[in-house]
Tab-separated table of N, CA and C in Angstrom:
chain	number	residue	atom	x	y	z
A	260	UNK	N	-9.334	40.120	-14.083
A	260	UNK	CA	-10.652	39.546	-13.795
A	260	UNK	C	-11.230	38.812	-15.004
A	261	UNK	N	-10.448	38.663	-16.065
A	261	UNK	CA	-11.006	38.029	-17.263
A	261	UNK	C	-11.302	36.538	-17.068
A	262	UNK	N	-10.845	35.952	-15.968
A	262	UNK	CA	-11.114	34.532	-15.715
A	262	UNK	C	-12.409	34.313	-14.942
A	263	UNK	N	-13.083	35.381	-14.554
A	263	UNK	CA	-14.247	35.278	-13.684
A	263	UNK	C	-15.394	34.494	-14.332
A	264	UNK	N	-15.482	34.503	-15.650
A	264	UNK	CA	-16.544	33.777	-16.345
A	264	UNK	C	-16.076	32.431	-16.897
A	265	UNK	N	-14.922	31.961	-16.423
A	265	UNK	CA	-14.358	30.693	-16.900
A	265	UNK	C	-15.360	29.552	-16.663
A	266	UNK	N	-15.651	28.754	-17.690
A	266	UNK	CA	-16.612	27.657	-17.537
A	266	UNK	C	-16.159	26.613	-16.513
A	267	UNK	N	-14.865	26.547	-16.207
A	267	UNK	CA	-14.401	25.616	-15.171
A	267	UNK	C	-14.953	26.017	-13.812
A	268	UNK	N	-15.040	27.339	-13.563
A	268	UNK	CA	-15.637	27.815	-12.314
A	268	UNK	C	-17.130	27.493	-12.278
A	269	UNK	N	-17.788	27.659	-13.414
A	269	UNK	CA	-19.211	27.338	-13.509
A	269	UNK	C	-19.435	25.854	-13.229
A	270	UNK	N	-18.589	24.987	-13.796
A	270	UNK	CA	-18.715	23.541	-13.578
A	270	UNK	C	-18.595	23.203	-12.094
A	271	UNK	N	-17.587	23.762	-11.418
A	271	UNK	CA	-17.411	23.493	-9.990
A	271	UNK	C	-18.590	24.031	-9.189
A	272	UNK	N	-19.062	25.217	-9.537
A	272	UNK	CA	-20.196	25.801	-8.828
A	272	UNK	C	-21.452	24.961	-8.979
A	273	UNK	N	-21.711	24.495	-10.195
A	273	UNK	CA	-22.895	23.665	-10.432
A	273	UNK	C	-22.814	22.349	-9.672
A	274	UNK	N	-21.634	21.713	-9.670
A	274	UNK	CA	-21.471	20.457	-8.928
A	274	UNK	C	-21.743	20.694	-7.443
A	275	UNK	N	-21.172	21.754	-6.884
A	275	UNK	CA	-21.374	22.062	-5.458
A	275	UNK	C	-22.857	22.326	-5.164
A	276	UNK	N	-23.527	23.076	-6.032
A	276	UNK	CA	-24.944	23.379	-5.833
A	276	UNK	C	-25.797	22.115	-5.910
A	277	UNK	N	-25.490	21.248	-6.875
A	277	UNK	CA	-26.254	20.004	-7.030
A	277	UNK	C	-26.050	19.108	-5.811
A	278	UNK	N	-24.814	18.956	-5.360
A	278	UNK	CA	-24.552	18.102	-4.193
A	278	UNK	C	-25.274	18.650	-2.959
A	279	UNK	N	-25.161	19.944	-2.726
A	279	UNK	CA	-25.829	20.544	-1.569
A	279	UNK	C	-27.349	20.367	-1.672
A	280	UNK	N	-27.890	20.592	-2.857
A	280	UNK	CA	-29.331	20.450	-3.056
A	280	UNK	C	-29.805	19.018	-2.871
A	281	UNK	N	-29.074	18.064	-3.438
A	281	UNK	CA	-29.448	16.654	-3.280
A	281	UNK	C	-29.353	16.235	-1.821
A	282	UNK	N	-28.277	16.636	-1.139
A	282	UNK	CA	-28.132	16.272	0.272
A	282	UNK	C	-29.292	16.801	1.102
A	283	UNK	N	-29.705	18.043	0.858
A	283	UNK	CA	-30.814	18.595	1.646
A	283	UNK	C	-32.139	17.913	1.296
A	284	UNK	N	-32.314	17.494	0.043
A	284	UNK	CA	-33.536	16.776	-0.346
A	284	UNK	C	-33.582	15.370	0.257
A	285	UNK	N	-32.414	14.725	0.417
A	285	UNK	CA	-32.353	13.349	0.927
A	285	UNK	C	-32.432	13.290	2.457
A	286	UNK	N	-32.057	14.384	3.124
A	286	UNK	CA	-31.901	14.384	4.581
A	286	UNK	C	-33.146	13.985	5.371
A	287	UNK	N	-34.351	14.485	5.023
A	287	UNK	CA	-35.521	14.129	5.846
A	287	UNK	C	-35.774	12.627	5.954
A	288	UNK	N	-35.634	11.898	4.855
A	288	UNK	CA	-35.859	10.446	4.871
A	288	UNK	C	-34.804	9.760	5.744
A	289	UNK	N	-33.539	10.172	5.589
A	289	UNK	CA	-32.479	9.556	6.385
A	289	UNK	C	-32.655	9.885	7.863
A	290	UNK	N	-32.958	11.135	8.163
A	290	UNK	CA	-33.160	11.549	9.561
A	290	UNK	C	-34.312	10.779	10.200
A	291	UNK	N	-35.401	10.604	9.454
A	291	UNK	CA	-36.553	9.857	9.974
A	291	UNK	C	-36.175	8.410	10.283
A	292	UNK	N	-35.184	7.887	9.573
A	292	UNK	CA	-34.712	6.516	9.813
A	292	UNK	C	-33.613	6.482	10.875
A	293	UNK	N	-33.303	7.649	11.462
A	293	UNK	CA	-32.285	7.707	12.507
A	293	UNK	C	-30.869	7.586	11.981
A	294	UNK	N	-30.647	8.013	10.730
A	294	UNK	CA	-29.335	7.876	10.105
A	294	UNK	C	-28.802	9.228	9.651
A	295	UNK	N	-27.523	9.462	9.905
A	295	UNK	CA	-26.849	10.623	9.311
A	295	UNK	C	-26.438	10.235	7.894
A	296	UNK	N	-25.961	11.211	7.133
A	296	UNK	CA	-25.473	10.924	5.771
A	296	UNK	C	-24.409	9.832	5.793
A	297	UNK	N	-23.428	9.973	6.706
A	297	UNK	CA	-22.311	9.019	6.725
A	297	UNK	C	-22.756	7.660	7.265
A	298	UNK	N	-23.717	7.641	8.197
A	298	UNK	CA	-24.254	6.359	8.670
A	298	UNK	C	-24.883	5.614	7.492
A	299	UNK	N	-25.706	6.340	6.725
A	299	UNK	CA	-26.385	5.723	5.590
A	299	UNK	C	-25.368	5.248	4.553
A	300	UNK	N	-24.384	6.103	4.226
A	300	UNK	CA	-23.378	5.704	3.247
A	300	UNK	C	-22.653	4.440	3.712
A	301	UNK	N	-22.359	4.362	5.003
A	301	UNK	CA	-21.638	3.208	5.548
A	301	UNK	C	-22.468	1.937	5.428
A	302	UNK	N	-23.733	1.974	5.866
A	302	UNK	CA	-24.523	0.736	5.791
A	302	UNK	C	-24.866	0.377	4.345
A	303	UNK	N	-25.003	1.391	3.483
A	303	UNK	CA	-25.250	1.111	2.069
A	303	UNK	C	-24.036	0.432	1.433
A	304	UNK	N	-22.844	0.968	1.710
A	304	UNK	CA	-21.631	0.361	1.145
A	304	UNK	C	-21.431	-1.063	1.666
A	305	UNK	N	-21.722	-1.281	2.946
A	305	UNK	CA	-21.631	-2.646	3.491
A	305	UNK	C	-22.671	-3.548	2.822
A	306	UNK	N	-23.881	-3.050	2.678
A	306	UNK	CA	-24.952	-3.833	2.066
A	306	UNK	C	-24.673	-4.207	0.622
A	307	UNK	N	-23.890	-3.388	-0.068
A	307	UNK	CA	-23.578	-3.638	-1.484
A	307	UNK	C	-22.264	-4.383	-1.674
A	308	UNK	N	-21.617	-4.769	-0.581
A	308	UNK	CA	-20.320	-5.446	-0.657
A	308	UNK	C	-20.485	-6.956	-0.535
A	309	UNK	N	-19.522	-7.720	-1.082
A	309	UNK	CA	-19.582	-9.181	-0.962
A	309	UNK	C	-19.667	-9.594	0.506
A	310	UNK	N	-20.636	-10.452	0.844
A	310	UNK	CA	-20.813	-10.901	2.217
A	310	UNK	C	-21.315	-9.801	3.142
A	311	UNK	N	-21.717	-8.673	2.584
A	311	UNK	CA	-22.196	-7.510	3.337
A	311	UNK	C	-21.206	-7.099	4.423
A	312	UNK	N	-19.920	-7.143	4.055
A	312	UNK	CA	-18.872	-6.719	4.985
A	312	UNK	C	-17.685	-6.173	4.220
A	313	UNK	N	-16.916	-5.333	4.885
A	313	UNK	CA	-15.695	-4.760	4.308
A	313	UNK	C	-14.644	-4.665	5.400
A	314	UNK	N	-13.384	-4.812	4.986
A	314	UNK	CA	-12.298	-4.521	5.921
A	314	UNK	C	-12.442	-3.056	6.325
A	315	UNK	N	-12.107	-2.766	7.570
A	315	UNK	CA	-12.211	-1.387	8.061
A	315	UNK	C	-11.396	-0.440	7.181
A	316	UNK	N	-10.219	-0.877	6.731
A	316	UNK	CA	-9.383	-0.011	5.892
A	316	UNK	C	-10.051	0.269	4.551
A	317	UNK	N	-10.728	-0.737	3.976
A	317	UNK	CA	-11.433	-0.530	2.707
A	317	UNK	C	-12.647	0.370	2.896
A	318	UNK	N	-13.336	0.208	4.023
A	318	UNK	CA	-14.487	1.063	4.319
A	318	UNK	C	-14.033	2.514	4.470
A	319	UNK	N	-12.902	2.727	5.129
A	319	UNK	CA	-12.354	4.083	5.267
A	319	UNK	C	-12.030	4.649	3.888
A	320	UNK	N	-11.380	3.838	3.035
A	320	UNK	CA	-11.008	4.303	1.694
A	320	UNK	C	-12.258	4.628	0.871
A	321	UNK	N	-13.268	3.766	0.940
A	321	UNK	CA	-14.486	3.987	0.148
A	321	UNK	C	-15.233	5.238	0.568
A	322	UNK	N	-15.285	5.492	1.868
A	322	UNK	CA	-16.060	6.630	2.365
A	322	UNK	C	-15.244	7.915	2.386
A	323	UNK	N	-13.924	7.797	2.225
A	323	UNK	CA	-13.072	8.975	2.277
A	323	UNK	C	-12.812	9.437	3.707
A	324	UNK	N	-13.164	8.604	4.680
A	324	UNK	CA	-12.927	8.942	6.077
A	324	UNK	C	-11.524	8.506	6.493
A	325	UNK	N	-10.991	9.156	7.514
A	325	UNK	CA	-9.734	8.698	8.111
A	325	UNK	C	-10.019	7.397	8.854
A	326	UNK	N	-8.971	6.688	9.259
A	326	UNK	CA	-9.191	5.458	10.025
A	326	UNK	C	-9.882	5.762	11.347
A	327	UNK	N	-9.523	6.874	11.990
A	327	UNK	CA	-10.201	7.211	13.251
A	327	UNK	C	-11.646	7.632	12.983
A	328	UNK	N	-11.879	8.306	11.874
A	328	UNK	CA	-13.246	8.711	11.515
A	328	UNK	C	-14.141	7.514	11.261
A	329	UNK	N	-13.636	6.532	10.523
A	329	UNK	CA	-14.457	5.353	10.227
A	329	UNK	C	-14.661	4.535	11.496
A	330	UNK	N	-13.662	4.518	12.380
A	330	UNK	CA	-13.807	3.824	13.663
A	330	UNK	C	-14.946	4.440	14.468
A	331	UNK	N	-15.022	5.764	14.515
A	331	UNK	CA	-16.103	6.440	15.254
A	331	UNK	C	-17.475	6.106	14.666
A	332	UNK	N	-17.581	6.120	13.330
A	332	UNK	CA	-18.857	5.805	12.682
A	332	UNK	C	-19.257	4.359	12.982
A	333	UNK	N	-18.316	3.432	12.837
A	333	UNK	CA	-18.617	2.016	13.085
A	333	UNK	C	-18.941	1.797	14.568
A	334	UNK	N	-18.237	2.487	15.475
A	334	UNK	CA	-18.555	2.389	16.911
A	334	UNK	C	-20.016	2.772	17.150
A	335	UNK	N	-20.447	3.890	16.563
A	335	UNK	CA	-21.813	4.371	16.746
A	335	UNK	C	-22.822	3.386	16.152
A	336	UNK	N	-22.547	2.903	14.937
A	336	UNK	CA	-23.465	1.965	14.288
A	336	UNK	C	-23.496	0.632	15.036
A	337	UNK	N	-22.371	0.264	15.647
A	337	UNK	CA	-22.308	-0.968	16.436
A	337	UNK	C	-23.160	-0.807	17.713
A	338	UNK	N	-23.070	0.360	18.359
A	338	UNK	CA	-23.901	0.637	19.541
A	338	UNK	C	-25.387	0.564	19.195
A	339	UNK	N	-25.725	1.007	17.977
A	339	UNK	CA	-27.120	0.968	17.526
A	339	UNK	C	-27.533	-0.421	17.011
A	340	UNK	N	-26.582	-1.359	16.985
A	340	UNK	CA	-26.885	-2.723	16.563
A	340	UNK	C	-26.987	-2.913	15.054
A	341	UNK	N	-26.539	-1.921	14.270
A	341	UNK	CA	-26.672	-1.993	12.810
A	341	UNK	C	-25.461	-2.630	12.133
A	342	UNK	N	-24.327	-2.580	12.814
A	342	UNK	CA	-23.052	-3.086	12.282
A	342	UNK	C	-22.357	-3.840	13.400
A	343	UNK	N	-21.590	-4.855	13.024
A	343	UNK	CA	-20.751	-5.536	14.016
A	343	UNK	C	-19.347	-5.654	13.471
A	344	UNK	N	-18.388	-5.702	14.381
A	344	UNK	CA	-17.000	-5.932	13.987
A	344	UNK	C	-16.745	-7.424	13.982
A	345	UNK	N	-16.019	-7.875	12.956
A	345	UNK	CA	-15.679	-9.289	12.832
A	345	UNK	C	-14.171	-9.367	12.646
A	346	UNK	N	-13.520	-10.196	13.441
A	346	UNK	CA	-12.070	-10.361	13.315
A	346	UNK	C	-11.759	-11.084	12.011
A	347	UNK	N	-10.619	-10.740	11.431
A	347	UNK	CA	-10.177	-11.402	10.202
A	347	UNK	C	-9.415	-12.659	10.596
A	348	UNK	N	-9.855	-13.799	10.076
A	348	UNK	CA	-9.241	-15.078	10.431
A	348	UNK	C	-7.782	-15.167	9.980
A	349	UNK	N	-7.476	-14.561	8.834
A	349	UNK	CA	-6.131	-14.715	8.261
A	349	UNK	C	-5.160	-13.620	8.687
A	350	UNK	N	-5.671	-12.510	9.260
A	350	UNK	CA	-4.796	-11.402	9.650
A	350	UNK	C	-5.348	-10.776	10.930
A	351	UNK	N	-4.692	-11.090	12.050
A	351	UNK	CA	-5.210	-10.637	13.350
A	351	UNK	C	-5.246	-9.123	13.479
A	352	UNK	N	-4.445	-8.428	12.667
A	352	UNK	CA	-4.425	-6.964	12.747
A	352	UNK	C	-5.626	-6.342	12.045
A	353	UNK	N	-6.243	-7.082	11.160
A	353	UNK	CA	-7.348	-6.545	10.358
A	353	UNK	C	-8.684	-6.929	10.980
A	354	UNK	N	-9.666	-6.064	10.816
A	354	UNK	CA	-11.026	-6.415	11.214
A	354	UNK	C	-11.988	-5.925	10.145
A	355	UNK	N	-13.127	-6.539	10.153
A	355	UNK	CA	-14.179	-6.203	9.203
A	355	UNK	C	-15.321	-5.496	9.920
A	356	UNK	N	-16.007	-4.648	9.201
A	356	UNK	CA	-17.306	-4.140	9.636
A	356	UNK	C	-18.326	-4.921	8.813
A	357	UNK	N	-19.306	-5.497	9.493
A	357	UNK	CA	-20.316	-6.314	8.820
A	357	UNK	C	-21.706	-5.796	9.180
A	358	UNK	N	-22.592	-5.797	8.199
A	358	UNK	CA	-23.973	-5.392	8.414
A	358	UNK	C	-24.674	-6.473	9.234
A	359	UNK	N	-25.398	-6.078	10.263
A	359	UNK	CA	-26.186	-7.037	11.052
A	359	UNK	C	-27.561	-7.191	10.414
A	360	UNK	N	-28.342	-8.129	10.938
A	360	UNK	CA	-29.724	-8.285	10.458
A	360	UNK	C	-30.503	-6.994	10.671
A	361	UNK	N	-30.273	-6.342	11.826
A	361	UNK	CA	-30.959	-5.078	12.107
A	361	UNK	C	-30.513	-3.987	11.131
A	362	UNK	N	-29.226	-3.977	10.790
A	362	UNK	CA	-28.708	-3.013	9.818
A	362	UNK	C	-29.312	-3.237	8.444
A	363	UNK	N	-29.427	-4.504	8.056
A	363	UNK	CA	-30.032	-4.854	6.769
A	363	UNK	C	-31.498	-4.427	6.757
A	364	UNK	N	-32.195	-4.659	7.867
A	364	UNK	CA	-33.611	-4.280	7.953
A	364	UNK	C	-33.766	-2.761	7.867
A	365	UNK	N	-32.885	-2.011	8.535
A	365	UNK	CA	-32.952	-0.541	8.490
A	365	UNK	C	-32.704	-0.072	7.057
A	366	UNK	N	-31.706	-0.659	6.404
A	366	UNK	CA	-31.387	-0.295	5.030
A	366	UNK	C	-32.569	-0.603	4.107
A	367	UNK	N	-33.157	-1.790	4.250
A	367	UNK	CA	-34.287	-2.176	3.411
A	367	UNK	C	-35.507	-1.287	3.655
A	368	UNK	N	-35.652	-0.783	4.889
A	368	UNK	CA	-36.788	0.092	5.199
A	368	UNK	C	-36.618	1.470	4.577
A	369	UNK	N	-35.386	1.977	4.555
A	369	UNK	CA	-35.159	3.340	4.075
A	369	UNK	C	-34.979	3.397	2.544
A	370	UNK	N	-34.528	2.309	1.945
A	370	UNK	CA	-34.219	2.353	0.504
A	370	UNK	C	-35.387	2.748	-0.399
A	371	UNK	N	-36.590	2.205	-0.221
A	371	UNK	CA	-37.673	2.617	-1.143
A	371	UNK	C	-37.920	4.126	-1.126
A	372	UNK	N	-37.920	4.735	0.059
A	372	UNK	CA	-38.138	6.178	0.165
A	372	UNK	C	-36.952	6.947	-0.412
A	373	UNK	N	-35.747	6.472	-0.130
A	373	UNK	CA	-34.536	7.127	-0.638
A	373	UNK	C	-34.502	7.058	-2.169
A	374	UNK	N	-34.823	5.877	-2.705
A	374	UNK	CA	-34.847	5.721	-4.164
A	374	UNK	C	-35.913	6.609	-4.799
A	375	UNK	N	-37.044	6.771	-4.132
A	375	UNK	CA	-38.095	7.654	-4.630
A	375	UNK	C	-37.593	9.099	-4.689
A	376	UNK	N	-36.869	9.531	-3.639
A	376	UNK	CA	-36.272	10.873	-3.632
A	376	UNK	C	-35.287	11.029	-4.797
A	377	UNK	N	-34.429	10.024	-4.975
A	377	UNK	CA	-33.427	10.077	-6.053
A	377	UNK	C	-34.126	10.196	-7.407
A	378	UNK	N	-35.168	9.396	-7.573
A	378	UNK	CA	-35.911	9.406	-8.843
A	378	UNK	C	-36.554	10.766	-9.103
A	379	UNK	N	-37.163	11.356	-8.061
A	379	UNK	CA	-37.929	12.585	-8.282
A	379	UNK	C	-37.064	13.816	-8.542
A	380	UNK	N	-35.864	13.858	-7.972
A	380	UNK	CA	-35.077	15.091	-8.140
A	380	UNK	C	-33.706	14.870	-8.760
A	381	UNK	N	-33.457	13.658	-9.281
A	381	UNK	CA	-32.140	13.400	-9.860
A	381	UNK	C	-32.269	12.509	-11.095
A	382	UNK	N	-32.237	11.212	-10.926
A	382	UNK	CA	-32.173	10.315	-12.087
A	382	UNK	C	-33.413	10.380	-12.961
A	383	UNK	N	-34.567	10.654	-12.359
A	383	UNK	CA	-35.802	10.739	-13.141
A	383	UNK	C	-35.857	11.935	-14.073
A	384	UNK	N	-34.948	12.880	-13.876
A	384	UNK	CA	-34.899	14.054	-14.750
A	384	UNK	C	-34.150	13.761	-16.049
A	385	UNK	N	-33.470	12.604	-16.099
A	385	UNK	CA	-32.652	12.239	-17.258
A	385	UNK	C	-33.279	11.063	-17.984
A	386	UNK	N	-33.195	11.059	-19.315
A	386	UNK	CA	-33.651	9.873	-20.038
A	386	UNK	C	-32.546	8.807	-19.952
A	387	UNK	N	-32.817	7.602	-20.440
A	387	UNK	CA	-31.877	6.488	-20.291
A	387	UNK	C	-30.497	6.804	-20.876
A	388	UNK	N	-30.495	7.409	-22.050
A	388	UNK	CA	-29.230	7.740	-22.712
A	388	UNK	C	-28.445	8.780	-21.910
A	389	UNK	N	-29.140	9.803	-21.424
A	389	UNK	CA	-28.489	10.839	-20.612
A	389	UNK	C	-27.921	10.238	-19.322
A	390	UNK	N	-28.705	9.366	-18.679
A	390	UNK	CA	-28.254	8.765	-17.421
A	390	UNK	C	-27.025	7.888	-17.644
A	391	UNK	N	-27.027	7.085	-18.694
A	391	UNK	CA	-25.871	6.235	-19.002
A	391	UNK	C	-24.625	7.083	-19.225
A	392	UNK	N	-24.754	8.147	-20.008
A	392	UNK	CA	-23.615	9.033	-20.277
A	392	UNK	C	-23.179	9.754	-18.996
A	393	UNK	N	-24.147	10.184	-18.193
A	393	UNK	CA	-23.844	10.901	-16.955
A	393	UNK	C	-23.080	10.000	-15.983
A	394	UNK	N	-23.527	8.753	-15.823
A	394	UNK	CA	-22.843	7.815	-14.926
A	394	UNK	C	-21.420	7.534	-15.407
A	395	UNK	N	-21.245	7.383	-16.713
A	395	UNK	CA	-19.902	7.163	-17.260
A	395	UNK	C	-19.013	8.375	-16.978
A	396	UNK	N	-19.563	9.567	-17.125
A	396	UNK	CA	-18.820	10.797	-16.864
A	396	UNK	C	-18.442	10.893	-15.394
A	397	UNK	N	-19.393	10.607	-14.504
A	397	UNK	CA	-19.099	10.650	-13.068
A	397	UNK	C	-18.009	9.656	-12.689
A	398	UNK	N	-18.080	8.438	-13.250
A	398	UNK	CA	-17.049	7.430	-12.947
A	398	UNK	C	-15.671	7.885	-13.436
A	399	UNK	N	-15.629	8.509	-14.604
A	399	UNK	CA	-14.372	8.997	-15.173
A	399	UNK	C	-13.718	10.012	-14.229
A	400	UNK	N	-14.538	10.913	-13.682
A	400	UNK	CA	-14.034	11.928	-12.759
A	400	UNK	C	-13.691	11.289	-11.413
A	401	UNK	N	-14.598	10.454	-10.899
A	401	UNK	CA	-14.379	9.790	-9.614
A	401	UNK	C	-13.079	8.987	-9.602
A	402	UNK	N	-12.799	8.290	-10.699
A	402	UNK	CA	-11.606	7.450	-10.756
A	402	UNK	C	-10.316	8.255	-10.656
A	403	UNK	N	-10.372	9.549	-10.984
A	403	UNK	CA	-9.211	10.425	-10.841
A	403	UNK	C	-9.163	11.040	-9.443
A	404	UNK	N	-10.306	11.523	-8.957
A	404	UNK	CA	-10.303	12.262	-7.690
A	404	UNK	C	-10.464	11.373	-6.455
A	405	UNK	N	-11.058	10.182	-6.605
A	405	UNK	CA	-11.225	9.249	-5.481
A	405	UNK	C	-10.961	7.833	-5.956
A	406	UNK	N	-9.726	7.518	-6.353
A	406	UNK	CA	-9.444	6.191	-6.918
A	406	UNK	C	-9.677	5.039	-5.940
A	407	UNK	N	-9.750	5.324	-4.640
A	407	UNK	CA	-9.965	4.268	-3.641
A	407	UNK	C	-11.438	4.025	-3.343
A	408	UNK	N	-12.326	4.699	-4.064
A	408	UNK	CA	-13.756	4.630	-3.753
A	408	UNK	C	-14.339	3.238	-3.943
A	409	UNK	N	-13.639	2.344	-4.646
A	409	UNK	CA	-14.145	0.989	-4.829
A	409	UNK	C	-13.265	-0.031	-4.107
A	410	UNK	N	-12.471	0.423	-3.121
A	410	UNK	CA	-11.564	-0.468	-2.391
A	410	UNK	C	-12.332	-1.640	-1.783
A	411	UNK	N	-11.813	-2.837	-1.994
A	411	UNK	CA	-12.381	-4.023	-1.380
A	411	UNK	C	-13.577	-4.605	-2.092
A	412	UNK	N	-13.947	-4.052	-3.237
A	412	UNK	CA	-15.137	-4.546	-3.945
A	412	UNK	C	-14.777	-5.549	-5.037
A	413	UNK	N	-13.485	-5.682	-5.301
A	413	UNK	CA	-13.069	-6.538	-6.398
A	413	UNK	C	-13.002	-5.782	-7.709
A	414	UNK	N	-13.555	-4.553	-7.724
A	414	UNK	CA	-13.467	-3.696	-8.901
A	414	UNK	C	-12.067	-3.081	-8.905
A	415	UNK	N	-11.345	-3.290	-9.974
A	415	UNK	CA	-9.970	-2.792	-10.043
A	415	UNK	C	-9.952	-1.272	-10.139
A	416	UNK	N	-9.128	-0.612	-9.284
A	416	UNK	CA	-8.992	0.830	-9.469
A	416	UNK	C	-8.252	1.115	-10.770
A	417	UNK	N	-8.486	2.271	-11.335
A	417	UNK	CA	-7.822	2.609	-12.604
A	417	UNK	C	-6.324	2.764	-12.408
A	418	UNK	N	-5.590	2.580	-13.468
A	418	UNK	CA	-4.154	2.796	-13.444
A	418	UNK	C	-3.917	4.305	-13.292
A	419	UNK	N	-3.219	4.725	-12.215
A	419	UNK	CA	-3.063	6.166	-11.976
A	419	UNK	C	-2.101	6.849	-12.950
A	420	UNK	N	-1.339	6.057	-13.711
A	420	UNK	CA	-0.390	6.675	-14.646
A	420	UNK	C	-1.127	7.246	-15.845
A	421	UNK	N	-0.665	8.396	-16.326
A	421	UNK	CA	-1.341	9.006	-17.488
A	421	UNK	C	-1.148	8.190	-18.749
């Protein structure tokens, strides 16, 4: 049992607690806007992408969803008029998910409240130097555990070789 106080366990526990706490703090604003966590992540990623669209495969890679999972999310968002599918002119097998005007409006409506939540219980707790270091640390970890998180953005994934 001498490993029970290992700081690696503490690190994982703290990350899990912070994620759970942040998700529960963010949920009321997203729910009021009629969005689940994954709906919001999807329209946010589309909104932050070139042309406000991503290939379905890149959207799946960025969100960590399976292809069938991302298809279900896009189907639902398409029914709600927030996203539309666009055929790829150069590759008939590929399709894009694109943010609609209604999707952009929903995103723009929820962002000020969401950013206020982030500021009050997350980034606002850190000074500029701490936040810069924290973001660099998160990217360093993310690039190892989710190297596809920037798929389709033009940002090169890190070289996976040690």
